Each structure stands twice: as structure tokens, then as C-alpha cells.
Tab-separated table of C-alpha atoms in Angstrom:
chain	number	residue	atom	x	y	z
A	9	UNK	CA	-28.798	0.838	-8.521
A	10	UNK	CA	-26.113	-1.122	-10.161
A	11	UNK	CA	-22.492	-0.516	-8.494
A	12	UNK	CA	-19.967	1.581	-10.688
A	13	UNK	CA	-17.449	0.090	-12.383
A	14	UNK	CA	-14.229	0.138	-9.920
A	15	UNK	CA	-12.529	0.939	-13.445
A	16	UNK	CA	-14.298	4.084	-14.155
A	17	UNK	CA	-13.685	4.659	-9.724
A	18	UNK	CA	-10.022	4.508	-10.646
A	19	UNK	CA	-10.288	6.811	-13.669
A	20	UNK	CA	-12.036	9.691	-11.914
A	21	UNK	CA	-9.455	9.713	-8.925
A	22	UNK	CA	-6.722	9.996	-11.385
A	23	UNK	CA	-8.163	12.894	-13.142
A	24	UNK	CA	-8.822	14.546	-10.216
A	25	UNK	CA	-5.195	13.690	-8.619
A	26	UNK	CA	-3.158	14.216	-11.695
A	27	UNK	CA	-2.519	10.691	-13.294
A	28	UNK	CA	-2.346	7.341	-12.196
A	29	UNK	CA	1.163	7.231	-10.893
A	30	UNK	CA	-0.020	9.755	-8.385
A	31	UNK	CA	-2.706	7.799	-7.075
A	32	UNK	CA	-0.231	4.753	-6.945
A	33	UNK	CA	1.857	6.801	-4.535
A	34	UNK	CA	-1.241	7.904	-2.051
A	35	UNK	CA	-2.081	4.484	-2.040
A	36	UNK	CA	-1.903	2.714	1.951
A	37	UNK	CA	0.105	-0.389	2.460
A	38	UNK	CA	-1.307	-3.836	4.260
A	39	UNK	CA	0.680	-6.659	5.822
A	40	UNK	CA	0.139	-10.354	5.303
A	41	UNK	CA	-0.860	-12.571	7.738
A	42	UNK	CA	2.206	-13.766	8.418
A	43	UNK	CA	3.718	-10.549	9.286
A	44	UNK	CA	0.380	-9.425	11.382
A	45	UNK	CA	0.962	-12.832	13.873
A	46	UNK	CA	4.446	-11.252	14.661
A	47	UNK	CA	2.890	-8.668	16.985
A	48	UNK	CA	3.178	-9.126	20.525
A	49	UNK	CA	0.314	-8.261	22.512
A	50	UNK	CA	1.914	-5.040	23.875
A	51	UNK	CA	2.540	-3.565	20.485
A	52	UNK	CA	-1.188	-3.917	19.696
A	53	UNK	CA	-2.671	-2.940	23.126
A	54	UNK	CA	-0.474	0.595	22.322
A	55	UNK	CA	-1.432	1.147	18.905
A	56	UNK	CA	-5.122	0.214	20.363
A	57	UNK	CA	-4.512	2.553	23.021
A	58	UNK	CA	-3.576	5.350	20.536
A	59	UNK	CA	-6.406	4.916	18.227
A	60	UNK	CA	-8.344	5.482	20.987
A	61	UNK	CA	-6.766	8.342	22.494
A	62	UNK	CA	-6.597	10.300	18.593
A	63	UNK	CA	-10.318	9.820	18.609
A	64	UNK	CA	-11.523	13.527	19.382
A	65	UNK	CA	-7.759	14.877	19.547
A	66	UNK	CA	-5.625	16.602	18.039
A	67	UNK	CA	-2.937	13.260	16.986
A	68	UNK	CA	0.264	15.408	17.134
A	69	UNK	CA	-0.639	15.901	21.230
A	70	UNK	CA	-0.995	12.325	21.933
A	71	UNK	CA	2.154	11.658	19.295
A	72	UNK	CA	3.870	13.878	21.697
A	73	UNK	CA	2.627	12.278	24.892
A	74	UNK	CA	2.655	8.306	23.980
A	75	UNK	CA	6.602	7.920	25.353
A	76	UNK	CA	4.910	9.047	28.925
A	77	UNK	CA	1.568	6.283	28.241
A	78	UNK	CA	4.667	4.106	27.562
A	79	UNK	CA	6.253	4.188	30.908
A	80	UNK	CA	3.412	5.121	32.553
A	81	UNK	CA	1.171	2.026	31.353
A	82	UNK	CA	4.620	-0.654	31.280
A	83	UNK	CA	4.899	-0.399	28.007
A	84	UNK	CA	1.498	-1.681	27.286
A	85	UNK	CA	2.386	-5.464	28.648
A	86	UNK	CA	-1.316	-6.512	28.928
A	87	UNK	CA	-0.680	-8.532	32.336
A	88	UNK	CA	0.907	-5.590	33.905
A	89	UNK	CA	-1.483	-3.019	33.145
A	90	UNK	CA	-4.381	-5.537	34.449
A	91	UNK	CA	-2.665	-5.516	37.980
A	92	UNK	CA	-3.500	-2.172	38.399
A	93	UNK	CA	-5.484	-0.731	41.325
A	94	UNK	CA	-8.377	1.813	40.549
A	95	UNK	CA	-6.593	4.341	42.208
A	96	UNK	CA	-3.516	3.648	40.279
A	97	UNK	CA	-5.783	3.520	37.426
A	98	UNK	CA	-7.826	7.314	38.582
A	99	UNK	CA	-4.033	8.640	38.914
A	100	UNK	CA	-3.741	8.084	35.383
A	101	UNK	CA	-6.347	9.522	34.319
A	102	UNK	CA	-5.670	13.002	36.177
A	103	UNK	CA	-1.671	13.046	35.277
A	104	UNK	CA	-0.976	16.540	33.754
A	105	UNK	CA	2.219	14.753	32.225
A	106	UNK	CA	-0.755	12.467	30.332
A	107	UNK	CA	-4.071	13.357	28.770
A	108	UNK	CA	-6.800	14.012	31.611
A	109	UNK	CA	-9.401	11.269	30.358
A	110	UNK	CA	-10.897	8.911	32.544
A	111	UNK	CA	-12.983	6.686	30.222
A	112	UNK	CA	-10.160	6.993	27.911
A	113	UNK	CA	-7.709	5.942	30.041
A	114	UNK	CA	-9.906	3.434	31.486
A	115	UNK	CA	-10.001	1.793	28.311
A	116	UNK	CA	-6.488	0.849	27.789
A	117	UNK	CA	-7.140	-1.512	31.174
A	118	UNK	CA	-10.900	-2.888	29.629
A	119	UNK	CA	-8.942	-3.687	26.207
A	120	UNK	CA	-5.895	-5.423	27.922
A	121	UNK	CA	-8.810	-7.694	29.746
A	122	UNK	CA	-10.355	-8.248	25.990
A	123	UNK	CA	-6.774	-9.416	24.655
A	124	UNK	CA	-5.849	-11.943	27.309
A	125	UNK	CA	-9.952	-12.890	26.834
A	126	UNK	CA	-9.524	-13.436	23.023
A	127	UNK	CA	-5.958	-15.307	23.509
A	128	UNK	CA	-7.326	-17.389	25.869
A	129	UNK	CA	-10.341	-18.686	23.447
A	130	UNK	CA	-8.255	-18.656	20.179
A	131	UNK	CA	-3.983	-18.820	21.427
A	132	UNK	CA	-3.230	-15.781	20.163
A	133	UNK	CA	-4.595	-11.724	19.750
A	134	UNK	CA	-2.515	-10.930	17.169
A	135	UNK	CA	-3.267	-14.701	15.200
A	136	UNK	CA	-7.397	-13.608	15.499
A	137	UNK	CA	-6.515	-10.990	14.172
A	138	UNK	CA	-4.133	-11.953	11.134
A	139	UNK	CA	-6.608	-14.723	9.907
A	140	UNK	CA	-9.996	-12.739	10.101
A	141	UNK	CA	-11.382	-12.625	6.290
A	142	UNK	CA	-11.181	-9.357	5.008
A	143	UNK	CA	-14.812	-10.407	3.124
A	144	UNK	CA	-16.396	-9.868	6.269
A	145	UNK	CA	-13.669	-7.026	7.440
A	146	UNK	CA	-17.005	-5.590	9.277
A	147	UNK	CA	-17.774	-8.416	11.331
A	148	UNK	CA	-14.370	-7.862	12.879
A	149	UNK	CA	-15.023	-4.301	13.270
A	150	UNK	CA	-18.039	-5.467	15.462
A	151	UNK	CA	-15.725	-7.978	17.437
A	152	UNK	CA	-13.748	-4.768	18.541
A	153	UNK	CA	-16.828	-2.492	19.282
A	154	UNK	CA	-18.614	-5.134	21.458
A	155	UNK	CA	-15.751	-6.891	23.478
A	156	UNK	CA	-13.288	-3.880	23.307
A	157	UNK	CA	-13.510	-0.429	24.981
A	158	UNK	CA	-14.333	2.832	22.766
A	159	UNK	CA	-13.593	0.718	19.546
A	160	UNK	CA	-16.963	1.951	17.998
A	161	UNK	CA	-17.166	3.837	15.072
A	162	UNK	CA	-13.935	4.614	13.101
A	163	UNK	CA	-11.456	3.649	16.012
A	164	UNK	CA	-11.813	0.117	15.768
A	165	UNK	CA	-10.825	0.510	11.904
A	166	UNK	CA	-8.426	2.992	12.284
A	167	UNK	CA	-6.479	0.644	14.459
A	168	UNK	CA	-6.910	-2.301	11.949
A	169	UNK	CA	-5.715	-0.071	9.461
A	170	UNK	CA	-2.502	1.484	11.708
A	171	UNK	CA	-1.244	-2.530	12.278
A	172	UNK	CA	-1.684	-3.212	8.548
A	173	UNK	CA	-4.290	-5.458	8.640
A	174	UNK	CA	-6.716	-4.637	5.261
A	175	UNK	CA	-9.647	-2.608	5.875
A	176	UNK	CA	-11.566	-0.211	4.472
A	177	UNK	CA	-12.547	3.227	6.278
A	178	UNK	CA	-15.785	4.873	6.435
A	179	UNK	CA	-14.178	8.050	6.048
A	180	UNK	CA	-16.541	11.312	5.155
A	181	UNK	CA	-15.274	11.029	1.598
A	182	UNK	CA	-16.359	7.180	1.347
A	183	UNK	CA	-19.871	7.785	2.847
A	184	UNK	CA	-20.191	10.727	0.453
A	185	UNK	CA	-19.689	8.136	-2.479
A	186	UNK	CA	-21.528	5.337	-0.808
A	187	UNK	CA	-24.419	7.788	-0.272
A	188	UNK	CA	-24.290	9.877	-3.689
A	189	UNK	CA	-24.468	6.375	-5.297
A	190	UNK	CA	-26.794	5.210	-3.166
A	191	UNK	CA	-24.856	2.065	-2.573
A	192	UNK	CA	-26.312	1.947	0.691
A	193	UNK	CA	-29.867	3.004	2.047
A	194	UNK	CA	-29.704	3.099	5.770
A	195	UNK	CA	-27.712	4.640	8.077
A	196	UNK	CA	-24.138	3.609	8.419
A	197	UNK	CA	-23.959	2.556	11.959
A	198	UNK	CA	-26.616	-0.278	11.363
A	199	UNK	CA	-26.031	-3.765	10.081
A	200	UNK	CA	-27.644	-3.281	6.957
A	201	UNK	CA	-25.415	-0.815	5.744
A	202	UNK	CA	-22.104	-2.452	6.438
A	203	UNK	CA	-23.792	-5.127	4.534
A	204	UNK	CA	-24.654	-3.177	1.964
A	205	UNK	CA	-20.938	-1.590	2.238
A	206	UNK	CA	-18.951	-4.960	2.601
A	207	UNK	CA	-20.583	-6.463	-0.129
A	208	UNK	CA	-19.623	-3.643	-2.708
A	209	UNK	CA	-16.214	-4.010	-1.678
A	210	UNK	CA	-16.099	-7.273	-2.103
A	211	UNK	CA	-17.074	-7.099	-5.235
A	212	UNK	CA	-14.448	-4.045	-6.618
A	213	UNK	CA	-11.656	-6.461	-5.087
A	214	UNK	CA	-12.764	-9.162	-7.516
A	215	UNK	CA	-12.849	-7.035	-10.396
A	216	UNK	CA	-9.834	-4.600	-9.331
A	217	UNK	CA	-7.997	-7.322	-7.726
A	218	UNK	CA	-6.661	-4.069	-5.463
A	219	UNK	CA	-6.995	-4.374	-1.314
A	220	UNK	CA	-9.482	-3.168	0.345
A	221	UNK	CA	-7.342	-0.387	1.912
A	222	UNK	CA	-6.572	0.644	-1.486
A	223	UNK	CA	-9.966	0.938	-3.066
A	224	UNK	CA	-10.906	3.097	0.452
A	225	UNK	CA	-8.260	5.419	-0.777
A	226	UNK	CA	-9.170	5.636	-4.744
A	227	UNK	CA	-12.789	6.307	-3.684
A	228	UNK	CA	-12.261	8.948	-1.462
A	229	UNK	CA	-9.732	11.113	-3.772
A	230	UNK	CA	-12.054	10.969	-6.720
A	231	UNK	CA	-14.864	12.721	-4.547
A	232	UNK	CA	-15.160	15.577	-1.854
A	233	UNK	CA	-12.866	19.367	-2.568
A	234	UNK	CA	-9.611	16.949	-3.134
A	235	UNK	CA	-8.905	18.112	-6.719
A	236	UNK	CA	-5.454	19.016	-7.837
């Protein structure tokens, strides 16, 4: 089947949002390059960590909890939480003044091992990150499942997208579309459907000229019970 027209995409989330200057205003922001290499490794490892953590919970609990994770993880300097013993590590993991997670918690000391990996092959975490082409936004999606810690799924995107770096989301709305149009044909955890799913994105950037963040969001508000 041919893909829709990202023009006739746009119209139907307008209609169903109440105009176009409505859908302007839901619409996500995304950093440049340039402003993505600024981040120290600690900044990402903690918005990593997060990510993680809102996986499965309710976000306003960890909100509420991440100055504790702060002090209780050195404020997320990668080298400092490496030092850490396993018990220091298991104490964690059972502090009522944290969330009681072990592979959770675990994971903020597996993905501080897979920045100071990545900076020592390419000079710099946040640099990979920056200049990864956002025509093959996937493959870095896959880069964070299989080196990272519990970055599978929508985690590893989620975090992309909390940093600004552009991304689409396979949110329930999107795989609604991308199923009802039968953009893809296989199941979206295997490779053939984030081909399937890159490629159509690729191709609504070139003829919206929009980010990829921002055709995620018109797709998913002109489908699903989001009607105004």
C-alpha cells in the first residue's frame, strides 16, 4: 500500500484537534547537534536513569524521588557510580527513601559502564549521540538496547526524546496508524518493521520538511479517542 500523504496526516490531526495552530502548540521541540554535545555525561546517565525508572511507574513518584537518586548515586558522575561495591549497589536497591528495584537500580551502574565504553571508542557520549542520523534514528535505538541496560522498547526512545535529540515514538497511537495503514507487516519489535517504520518517516520529513518528533506527534492526535 502506498504511504498517505503527510499533507492529508496533517489535515486530519487538525480537524480532530481544532485547527492547525493547535497542533502547532502540541508539537515537541528537538535540539541541534550543537546544543546535544553540551551534555555532560552525568546529565545524560540521570535522564537515562529516569527513563528507566518511569518505565512501569507511575512518573510523578520517581519525579518526587530523583533529588534522593541524585545524592544517593553522586549526582550521576559516571566514574563515581562505577566505584561502587555490590553491596553498596544491593543497599540501593532496598532504600525505602528510593524505589525498591534491583535490576532497575542495577542499571544505572551497567549504563554508566556503557558511557565511559562508548566515550572511550568515539571521545565523547553525548558527541555519539548528537551526530547519529536521524534517517536511521532506529539503528541508534538498537545501540541503546544492546550495549545499555533496560533501554529496550520505548525507554531507549523516550530518553532520546527527553535530551532533545529527534526521534520518533512508537507510541500506541503511532502503531495504531502504522498498523491500520498497514505501513508495516510484522511485528514491531523485529527489524523489519523498524525498517518498514524508518523508511516512512523518512520519507514524510522530505515531503513535510517537519522533524521526526513532530510528525510522531501529528500522527498520533489524528488517530485513537483524542478528538476535541
Amino acid at each position: 500500500m502506498a504511504l498517505e500523504k503527510f499533507s492529508d496526516i496533517w489535515a486530519r490531526a487538525c480537524e480532530r484537534k481544532g485547527g492547525p495552530a493547535v497542533v502547532k502548540s502540541l508539537l515537541p521541540n528537538t535540539l541541534n547537534a550543537d546544543e546535544i554535545s553540551e551534555y555532560t555525561d552525568a546529565q545524560l546517565l540521570s535522564v537515562m536513569s529516569k527513563r528507566v525508572f518511569q518505565s512501569g511507574f507511575v512518573w510523578r513518584v520517581v519525579d518526587n524521588k530523583w533529588p534522593a537518586y541524585e545524592k544517593a548515586f553522586f549526582d550521576f558522575e559516571p566514574m563515581k557510580v562505577l566505584m561502587l561495591s555490590p553491596d553498596q549497589i544491593q543497599q540501593r536497591a532496598t532504600d525505602p527513601e528510593l524505589i525498591r528495584h534491583q535490576k532497575k537500580t542495577q542499571a544505572i551502574v551497567d549504563n554508566a559502564y556503557m558511557i565511559q565504553q562508548i566515550n572511550a571508542e568515539h571521545g565523547s557520549f553525548a558527541e555519539f549521540i548528537a551526530n547519529w542520523p536521524t534517517d536511521d534514528i532506529t539503528g541508534l535505538w538498537q545501540v541503546l538496547k544492546k550495549r545499555g541496560a533496560r533501554l529496550g522498547g520505548n525507554t531507549g526512545p523516550y530518553f532520546l526524546r527527553a535530551i532533545g535529540k529527534d526521534t520518533f515514538l512508537m507510541s500506541q497511537d503511532v502503531q495504531a496508524y502504522l498498523t491500520g495503514h498497514k505501513v508495516v507487516d510484522a511485528g514491531f519489535t523485529s527489524q523489519t518493521a523498524l525498517r518498514q517504520t524508518q523508511a516512512a518517516f523518512n520519507h514524510w520529513q522530505q515531503e513535510s520538511g517537519m522533524s521526526l518528533a513532530e510528525i510522531s506527534r501529528v500522527i498520533s492526535l489524528g488517530v485513537g479517542d483524542n478528538r476535541v
